[in-house]
CSV table of N, CA and C in Angstrom, one decimal:
chain,number,residue,atom,x,y,z
A,167,MET,N,83.6,133.2,-143.8
A,167,MET,CA,82.2,133.5,-144.1
A,167,MET,C,81.9,135.0,-144.1
A,168,LEU,N,82.5,135.7,-143.1
A,168,LEU,CA,82.4,137.2,-143.1
A,168,LEU,C,82.9,137.8,-144.3
A,169,LEU,N,84.1,137.4,-144.8
A,169,LEU,CA,84.7,137.9,-145.9
A,169,LEU,C,83.8,137.7,-147.2
A,170,LEU,N,83.3,136.5,-147.3
A,170,LEU,CA,82.5,136.3,-148.5
A,170,LEU,C,81.2,137.1,-148.5
A,171,GLY,N,80.5,137.1,-147.3
A,171,GLY,CA,79.3,137.9,-147.2
A,171,GLY,C,79.6,139.4,-147.4
A,172,GLY,N,80.7,139.9,-146.8
A,172,GLY,CA,81.0,141.3,-146.9
A,172,GLY,C,81.4,141.7,-148.4
A,173,THR,N,81.9,140.8,-149.1
A,173,THR,CA,82.3,141.1,-150.5
A,173,THR,C,81.0,141.4,-151.3
A,174,PHE,N,80.0,140.7,-151.1
A,174,PHE,CA,78.7,141.0,-151.9
A,174,PHE,C,77.8,142.0,-151.3
A,175,PHE,N,77.8,142.1,-149.9
A,175,PHE,CA,76.8,143.0,-149.3
A,175,PHE,C,77.4,144.1,-148.5
A,176,GLY,N,78.7,144.2,-148.4
A,176,GLY,CA,79.4,145.1,-147.5
A,176,GLY,C,79.6,146.5,-148.2
A,177,SER,N,80.1,147.4,-147.3
A,177,SER,CA,80.5,148.7,-147.8
A,177,SER,C,81.8,149.1,-147.2
A,178,ASP,N,82.3,150.3,-147.4
A,178,ASP,CA,83.5,150.8,-146.9
A,178,ASP,C,83.6,150.6,-145.4
A,179,SER,N,82.5,150.9,-144.7
A,179,SER,CA,82.6,150.9,-143.2
A,179,SER,C,82.7,149.4,-142.7
A,180,ASP,N,82.6,148.4,-143.6
A,180,ASP,CA,82.7,147.0,-143.2
A,180,ASP,C,84.2,146.5,-143.4
A,181,PHE,N,85.0,147.4,-144.0
A,181,PHE,CA,86.4,147.0,-144.3
A,181,PHE,C,87.1,146.5,-143.1
A,182,PRO,N,87.8,145.4,-143.0
A,182,PRO,CA,88.3,144.6,-144.2
A,182,PRO,C,87.4,143.5,-144.6
A,183,PHE,N,86.2,143.4,-144.0
A,183,PHE,CA,85.3,142.3,-144.4
A,183,PHE,C,84.4,142.7,-145.6
A,184,GLY,N,84.4,143.9,-146.0
A,184,GLY,CA,83.7,144.4,-147.1
A,184,GLY,C,84.6,145.0,-148.1
A,185,PRO,N,84.1,145.3,-149.3
A,185,PRO,CA,85.0,145.9,-150.3
A,185,PRO,C,85.4,147.4,-149.9
A,186,PHE,N,86.6,147.8,-150.3
A,186,PHE,CA,87.0,149.1,-150.1
A,186,PHE,C,86.6,149.8,-151.4
A,187,ARG,N,85.5,150.6,-151.5
A,187,ARG,CA,84.9,151.1,-152.7
A,187,ARG,C,85.9,151.8,-153.6
A,188,MET,N,86.8,152.6,-153.0
A,188,MET,CA,87.8,153.4,-153.7
A,188,MET,C,88.5,152.5,-154.8
A,189,TYR,N,88.7,151.3,-154.5
A,189,TYR,CA,89.5,150.4,-155.4
A,189,TYR,C,88.5,149.4,-156.1
A,190,ALA,N,87.2,149.5,-155.8
A,190,ALA,CA,86.3,148.5,-156.4
A,190,ALA,C,85.5,149.1,-157.5
A,191,THR,N,85.6,150.4,-157.8
A,191,THR,CA,84.8,151.1,-158.8
A,191,THR,C,85.7,151.9,-159.8
A,192,ARG,N,85.1,152.3,-160.9
A,192,ARG,CA,85.9,153.2,-161.7
A,192,ARG,C,84.9,154.2,-162.3
A,193,ASN,N,85.4,155.3,-162.8
A,193,ASN,CA,84.6,156.3,-163.5
A,193,ASN,C,84.4,156.0,-164.9
A,194,ALA,N,83.3,156.5,-165.5
A,194,ALA,CA,83.1,156.3,-166.9
A,194,ALA,C,84.1,157.1,-167.7
A,195,PRO,N,84.6,156.7,-168.8
A,195,PRO,CA,85.6,157.4,-169.6
A,195,PRO,C,85.1,158.8,-170.0
A,196,ASP,N,83.8,158.9,-170.2
A,196,ASP,CA,83.2,160.2,-170.6
A,196,ASP,C,82.3,160.8,-169.5
A,197,GLY,N,82.6,160.5,-168.2
A,197,GLY,CA,81.8,160.9,-167.1
A,197,GLY,C,82.4,162.1,-166.4
A,198,VAL,N,82.1,162.1,-165.1
A,198,VAL,CA,82.5,163.3,-164.3
A,198,VAL,C,83.3,162.7,-163.0
A,199,VAL,N,84.4,163.3,-162.6
A,199,VAL,CA,85.0,163.0,-161.4
A,199,VAL,C,84.9,164.1,-160.4
A,200,SER,N,84.8,163.8,-159.2
A,200,SER,CA,84.7,164.8,-158.1
A,200,SER,C,85.9,164.8,-157.2
A,201,SER,N,86.4,166.0,-156.9
A,201,SER,CA,87.5,166.1,-155.9
A,201,SER,C,87.2,167.1,-154.9
A,202,LEU,N,87.6,166.9,-153.7
A,202,LEU,CA,87.3,167.8,-152.5
A,202,LEU,C,88.5,168.6,-152.2
A,203,ARG,N,88.3,169.8,-151.8
A,203,ARG,CA,89.4,170.6,-151.3
A,203,ARG,C,88.9,171.6,-150.2
A,204,LEU,N,89.8,172.0,-149.3
A,204,LEU,CA,89.4,173.0,-148.3
A,204,LEU,C,90.1,174.3,-148.6
A,205,GLU,N,89.3,175.4,-148.5
A,205,GLU,CA,89.9,176.8,-148.6
A,205,GLU,C,89.4,177.6,-147.5
A,206,ALA,N,90.3,178.4,-147.0
A,206,ALA,CA,90.0,179.3,-145.8
A,206,ALA,C,90.2,180.7,-146.1
A,207,VAL,N,89.6,181.6,-145.3
A,207,VAL,CA,89.9,183.0,-145.4
A,207,VAL,C,90.5,183.3,-144.0
A,208,ASP,N,91.7,184.0,-144.0
A,208,ASP,CA,92.3,184.3,-142.7
A,208,ASP,C,92.0,185.7,-142.3
A,209,THR,N,92.5,186.1,-141.1
A,209,THR,CA,92.2,187.4,-140.5
A,209,THR,C,92.7,188.5,-141.4
A,210,ASN,N,93.6,188.3,-142.3
A,210,ASN,CA,94.1,189.3,-143.3
A,210,ASN,C,93.2,189.3,-144.5
A,211,HIS,N,92.1,188.5,-144.5
A,211,HIS,CA,91.2,188.4,-145.6
A,211,HIS,C,91.9,187.8,-146.9
A,212,GLN,N,92.9,187.0,-146.7
A,212,GLN,CA,93.5,186.2,-147.7
A,212,GLN,C,92.9,184.8,-147.8
A,213,ARG,N,92.7,184.4,-149.1
A,213,ARG,CA,92.1,183.0,-149.3
A,213,ARG,C,93.3,182.1,-149.3
A,214,ILE,N,93.3,181.0,-148.5
A,214,ILE,CA,94.4,180.1,-148.5
A,214,ILE,C,93.9,178.7,-148.7
A,215,ALA,N,94.8,177.8,-149.2
A,215,ALA,CA,94.4,176.4,-149.3
A,215,ALA,C,94.8,175.7,-148.0
A,216,VAL,N,93.9,174.9,-147.5
A,216,VAL,CA,94.1,174.1,-146.3
A,216,VAL,C,94.2,172.6,-146.7
A,217,THR,N,95.4,172.1,-146.6
A,217,THR,CA,95.6,170.7,-147.0
A,217,THR,C,95.2,169.7,-145.9
A,218,ALA,N,94.8,168.5,-146.2
A,218,ALA,CA,94.5,167.5,-145.2
A,218,ALA,C,95.7,167.3,-144.2
A,219,GLY,N,96.9,167.3,-144.8
A,219,GLY,CA,98.0,167.1,-143.9
A,219,GLY,C,98.2,168.3,-142.9
A,220,SER,N,97.9,169.5,-143.3
A,220,SER,CA,98.1,170.6,-142.4
A,220,SER,C,97.1,170.6,-141.2
A,221,VAL,N,96.1,169.8,-141.3
A,221,VAL,CA,95.2,169.6,-140.1
A,221,VAL,C,95.3,168.2,-139.5
A,222,GLY,N,96.3,167.5,-139.9
A,222,GLY,CA,96.6,166.2,-139.3
A,222,GLY,C,95.6,165.1,-139.7
A,223,LEU,N,95.1,165.2,-140.9
A,223,LEU,CA,94.1,164.2,-141.4
A,223,LEU,C,94.6,163.7,-142.8
A,224,ARG,N,94.1,162.5,-143.2
A,224,ARG,CA,94.3,162.1,-144.5
A,224,ARG,C,93.1,162.5,-145.4
A,225,ARG,N,93.3,162.7,-146.7
A,225,ARG,CA,92.3,163.1,-147.6
A,225,ARG,C,91.0,162.2,-147.5
A,226,ALA,N,91.2,160.9,-147.4
A,226,ALA,CA,90.1,160.0,-147.3
A,226,ALA,C,89.2,160.3,-146.0
A,227,GLU,N,89.9,160.7,-145.0
A,227,GLU,CA,89.2,161.0,-143.7
A,227,GLU,C,88.3,162.2,-144.0
A,228,LEU,N,88.8,163.2,-144.7
A,228,LEU,CA,88.0,164.4,-145.0
A,228,LEU,C,86.8,164.0,-145.9
A,229,GLU,N,87.1,163.3,-146.9
A,229,GLU,CA,86.0,162.8,-147.8
A,229,GLU,C,84.9,162.0,-147.1
A,230,GLY,N,85.4,161.2,-146.2
A,230,GLY,CA,84.4,160.4,-145.4
A,230,GLY,C,83.6,161.2,-144.5
A,231,SER,N,84.1,162.4,-144.0
A,231,SER,CA,83.4,163.3,-143.1
A,231,SER,C,82.4,164.2,-143.9
A,232,LEU,N,82.5,164.3,-145.2
A,232,LEU,CA,81.7,165.2,-146.0
A,232,LEU,C,80.2,165.2,-145.6
A,233,PRO,N,79.6,164.1,-145.6
A,233,PRO,CA,78.1,164.2,-145.3
A,233,PRO,C,77.8,164.8,-144.0
A,234,ARG,N,78.7,164.6,-143.0
A,234,ARG,CA,78.4,165.2,-141.6
A,234,ARG,C,78.7,166.7,-141.7
A,235,MET,N,79.7,167.1,-142.4
A,235,MET,CA,80.0,168.5,-142.5
A,235,MET,C,78.9,169.3,-143.3
A,236,GLU,N,78.4,168.6,-144.3
A,236,GLU,CA,77.3,169.2,-145.1
A,236,GLU,C,76.1,169.4,-144.2
A,237,SER,N,75.8,168.5,-143.4
A,237,SER,CA,74.5,168.6,-142.5
A,237,SER,C,74.8,169.4,-141.3
A,238,ASP,N,76.0,169.5,-140.8
A,238,ASP,CA,76.3,170.3,-139.6
A,238,ASP,C,77.6,171.0,-139.8
A,239,PRO,N,77.7,172.1,-140.5
A,239,PRO,CA,78.9,172.9,-140.7
A,239,PRO,C,79.7,173.3,-139.4
A,240,ALA,N,79.0,173.3,-138.3
A,240,ALA,CA,79.7,173.6,-137.0
A,240,ALA,C,80.8,172.6,-136.7
A,241,LEU,N,80.7,171.4,-137.2
A,241,LEU,CA,81.7,170.4,-137.0
A,241,LEU,C,83.0,170.8,-137.7
A,242,MET,N,83.0,171.7,-138.6
A,242,MET,CA,84.2,172.1,-139.3
A,242,MET,C,85.1,172.9,-138.4
A,243,LYS,N,84.6,173.4,-137.3
A,243,LYS,CA,85.4,174.2,-136.3
A,243,LYS,C,86.6,173.3,-135.9
A,244,THR,N,86.4,172.0,-135.8
A,244,THR,CA,87.5,171.1,-135.4
A,244,THR,C,88.6,171.2,-136.3
A,245,ILE,N,88.4,171.3,-137.6
A,245,ILE,CA,89.4,171.4,-138.6
A,245,ILE,C,90.1,172.8,-138.4
A,246,VAL,N,89.4,173.8,-138.2
A,246,VAL,CA,90.0,175.1,-137.9
A,246,VAL,C,90.9,175.1,-136.7
A,247,VAL,N,90.5,174.5,-135.6
A,247,VAL,CA,91.3,174.4,-134.4
A,247,VAL,C,92.6,173.6,-134.7
A,248,ARG,N,92.4,172.5,-135.4
A,248,ARG,CA,93.6,171.7,-135.8
A,248,ARG,C,94.6,172.5,-136.6
A,249,TYR,N,94.1,173.2,-137.6
A,249,TYR,CA,94.9,174.0,-138.5
A,249,TYR,C,95.7,175.0,-137.7
A,250,GLU,N,95.0,175.7,-136.8
A,250,GLU,CA,95.6,176.8,-136.0
A,250,GLU,C,96.7,176.2,-135.0
A,251,LYS,N,96.4,175.0,-134.5
A,251,LYS,CA,97.3,174.4,-133.6
A,251,LYS,C,98.6,173.9,-134.3
A,252,ASN,N,98.4,173.4,-135.5
A,252,ASN,CA,99.5,172.9,-136.3
A,252,ASN,C,100.3,174.0,-137.1
A,253,ASN,N,99.7,175.2,-137.2
A,253,ASN,CA,100.3,176.3,-137.9
A,253,ASN,C,100.2,177.6,-137.1
A,254,PRO,N,100.9,177.6,-135.9
A,254,PRO,CA,100.7,178.7,-134.9
A,254,PRO,C,101.3,180.0,-135.5
A,255,ASP,N,102.2,180.0,-136.5
A,255,ASP,CA,102.7,181.2,-137.0
A,255,ASP,C,101.9,181.8,-138.1
A,256,GLN,N,100.8,181.2,-138.5
A,256,GLN,CA,99.9,181.7,-139.6
A,256,GLN,C,98.8,182.5,-139.0
A,257,PRO,N,98.2,183.4,-139.7
A,257,PRO,CA,97.0,184.1,-139.2
A,257,PRO,C,95.8,183.2,-138.9
A,258,LYS,N,95.0,183.6,-138.0
A,258,LYS,CA,93.8,182.8,-137.7
A,258,LYS,C,92.8,182.7,-138.8
A,259,ILE,N,92.0,181.7,-138.8
A,259,ILE,CA,91.0,181.4,-139.9
A,259,ILE,C,89.7,182.0,-139.4
A,260,ILE,N,89.0,182.7,-140.3
A,260,ILE,CA,87.7,183.3,-140.0
A,260,ILE,C,86.6,182.6,-140.8
A,261,GLU,N,87.0,181.9,-141.8
A,261,GLU,CA,86.0,181.2,-142.7
A,261,GLU,C,86.7,180.0,-143.3
A,262,LEU,N,85.9,178.9,-143.4
A,262,LEU,CA,86.4,177.6,-144.0
A,262,LEU,C,85.4,177.1,-144.9
A,263,ASP,N,85.8,176.8,-146.2
A,263,ASP,CA,84.9,176.3,-147.2
A,263,ASP,C,85.3,174.9,-147.6
A,264,VAL,N,84.3,174.0,-147.7
A,264,VAL,CA,84.6,172.7,-148.4
A,264,VAL,C,84.1,172.8,-149.8
A,265,ILE,N,85.0,172.6,-150.7
A,265,ILE,CA,84.7,172.8,-152.1
A,265,ILE,C,84.8,171.5,-152.9
A,266,VAL,N,83.8,171.2,-153.7
A,266,VAL,CA,83.9,170.0,-154.5
A,266,VAL,C,84.0,170.4,-156.0
A,267,ARG,N,85.0,170.0,-156.6
A,267,ARG,CA,85.2,170.3,-158.0
A,267,ARG,C,84.8,169.1,-158.8
A,268,LYS,N,83.9,169.3,-159.8
A,268,LYS,CA,83.4,168.2,-160.7
A,268,LYS,C,84.0,168.5,-162.0
A,269,THR,N,84.9,167.6,-162.5
A,269,THR,CA,85.6,167.7,-163.7
A,269,THR,C,85.1,166.7,-164.7
A,270,ARG,N,84.8,167.2,-165.9
A,270,ARG,CA,84.3,166.3,-167.0
A,270,ARG,C,85.5,165.6,-167.6
A,271,LEU,N,85.3,164.3,-167.9
A,271,LEU,CA,86.3,163.5,-168.6
A,271,LEU,C,85.9,163.3,-170.1
A,272,LYS,N,86.8,163.1,-170.9
A,272,LYS,CA,86.6,162.8,-172.3
A,272,LYS,C,87.6,161.7,-172.7
A,273,ASP,N,87.1,160.5,-173.0
A,273,ASP,CA,88.0,159.4,-173.3
A,273,ASP,C,88.9,159.1,-172.2
A,274,GLY,N,88.4,159.2,-171.0
A,274,GLY,CA,89.2,158.9,-169.8
A,274,GLY,C,90.2,160.0,-169.3
A,275,LEU,N,90.2,161.1,-170.1
A,275,LEU,CA,91.2,162.2,-169.7
A,275,LEU,C,90.4,163.4,-169.2
A,276,GLU,N,91.1,164.2,-168.3
A,276,GLU,CA,90.5,165.4,-167.8
A,276,GLU,C,90.3,166.4,-169.0
A,277,THR,N,89.2,167.1,-169.0
A,277,THR,CA,89.0,168.2,-169.9
A,277,THR,C,89.2,169.5,-169.1
A,278,LYS,N,89.1,170.6,-169.7
A,278,LYS,CA,89.1,171.9,-169.0
A,278,LYS,C,87.8,172.3,-168.5
A,279,SER,N,86.8,171.5,-168.6
A,279,SER,CA,85.4,171.7,-168.2
A,279,SER,C,85.3,171.3,-166.8
A,280,PHE,N,85.0,172.2,-165.8
A,280,PHE,CA,84.8,171.8,-164.5
A,280,PHE,C,83.9,172.8,-163.8
A,281,LYS,N,83.3,172.4,-162.7
A,281,LYS,CA,82.5,173.3,-161.9
A,281,LYS,C,82.8,173.1,-160.4
A,282,ASP,N,83.0,174.2,-159.7
A,282,ASP,CA,83.3,174.2,-158.3
A,282,ASP,C,82.0,174.5,-157.5
A,283,GLU,N,81.8,173.8,-156.5
A,283,GLU,CA,80.6,174.1,-155.6
A,283,GLU,C,81.0,174.1,-154.2
A,284,VAL,N,80.7,175.1,-153.4
A,284,VAL,CA,80.9,175.1,-152.0
A,284,VAL,C,79.8,174.3,-151.4
A,285,VAL,N,80.1,173.2,-150.8
A,285,VAL,CA,79.1,172.3,-150.2
A,285,VAL,C,78.9,172.4,-148.7
A,286,ALA,N,79.9,173.1,-148.1
A,286,ALA,CA,79.8,173.3,-146.6
A,286,ALA,C,80.6,174.6,-146.3
A,287,LYS,N,80.2,175.4,-145.4
A,287,LYS,CA,80.9,176.6,-145.0
A,287,LYS,C,80.8,176.8,-143.5
A,288,TRP,N,81.9,177.1,-142.9
A,288,TRP,CA,82.0,177.5,-141.5
A,288,TRP,C,82.5,178.9,-141.4
A,289,THR,N,81.8,179.8,-140.6
A,289,THR,CA,82.2,181.1,-140.4
A,289,THR,C,82.3,181.4,-139.0
A,290,LYS,N,83.4,182.0,-138.6
A,290,LYS,CA,83.7,182.3,-137.2
A,290,LYS,C,82.6,183.2,-136.6
A,291,PRO,N,82.0,182.8,-135.5
A,291,PRO,CA,80.9,183.6,-135.0
A,291,PRO,C,81.3,185.0,-134.5
């Protein structure tokens, strides 16, 4: 009964009794897809890519945390701490950006048309 009710009225947070949205929807062939990435600035003022794996998280965990990071960027310090713990030989991070790239599709294929937007920013005090 839970499975049946969750199928029609559930969300990702109800999994496994609700649908896992990532596999239950698709993008329009001429629509827009969004992808999230993390970029940091280190103490050498170099911009670096921060992968989900380098902070001990899965990409889906980062994407699921996006609303909280947008409303409270101070939460992003946890990501910085994890990065520095997992990469002790790298320079320290002084700024971390969450960037969402929106890419336009044409006939289901990526085009060269995209827009990057910084949706959350943490800066070392």
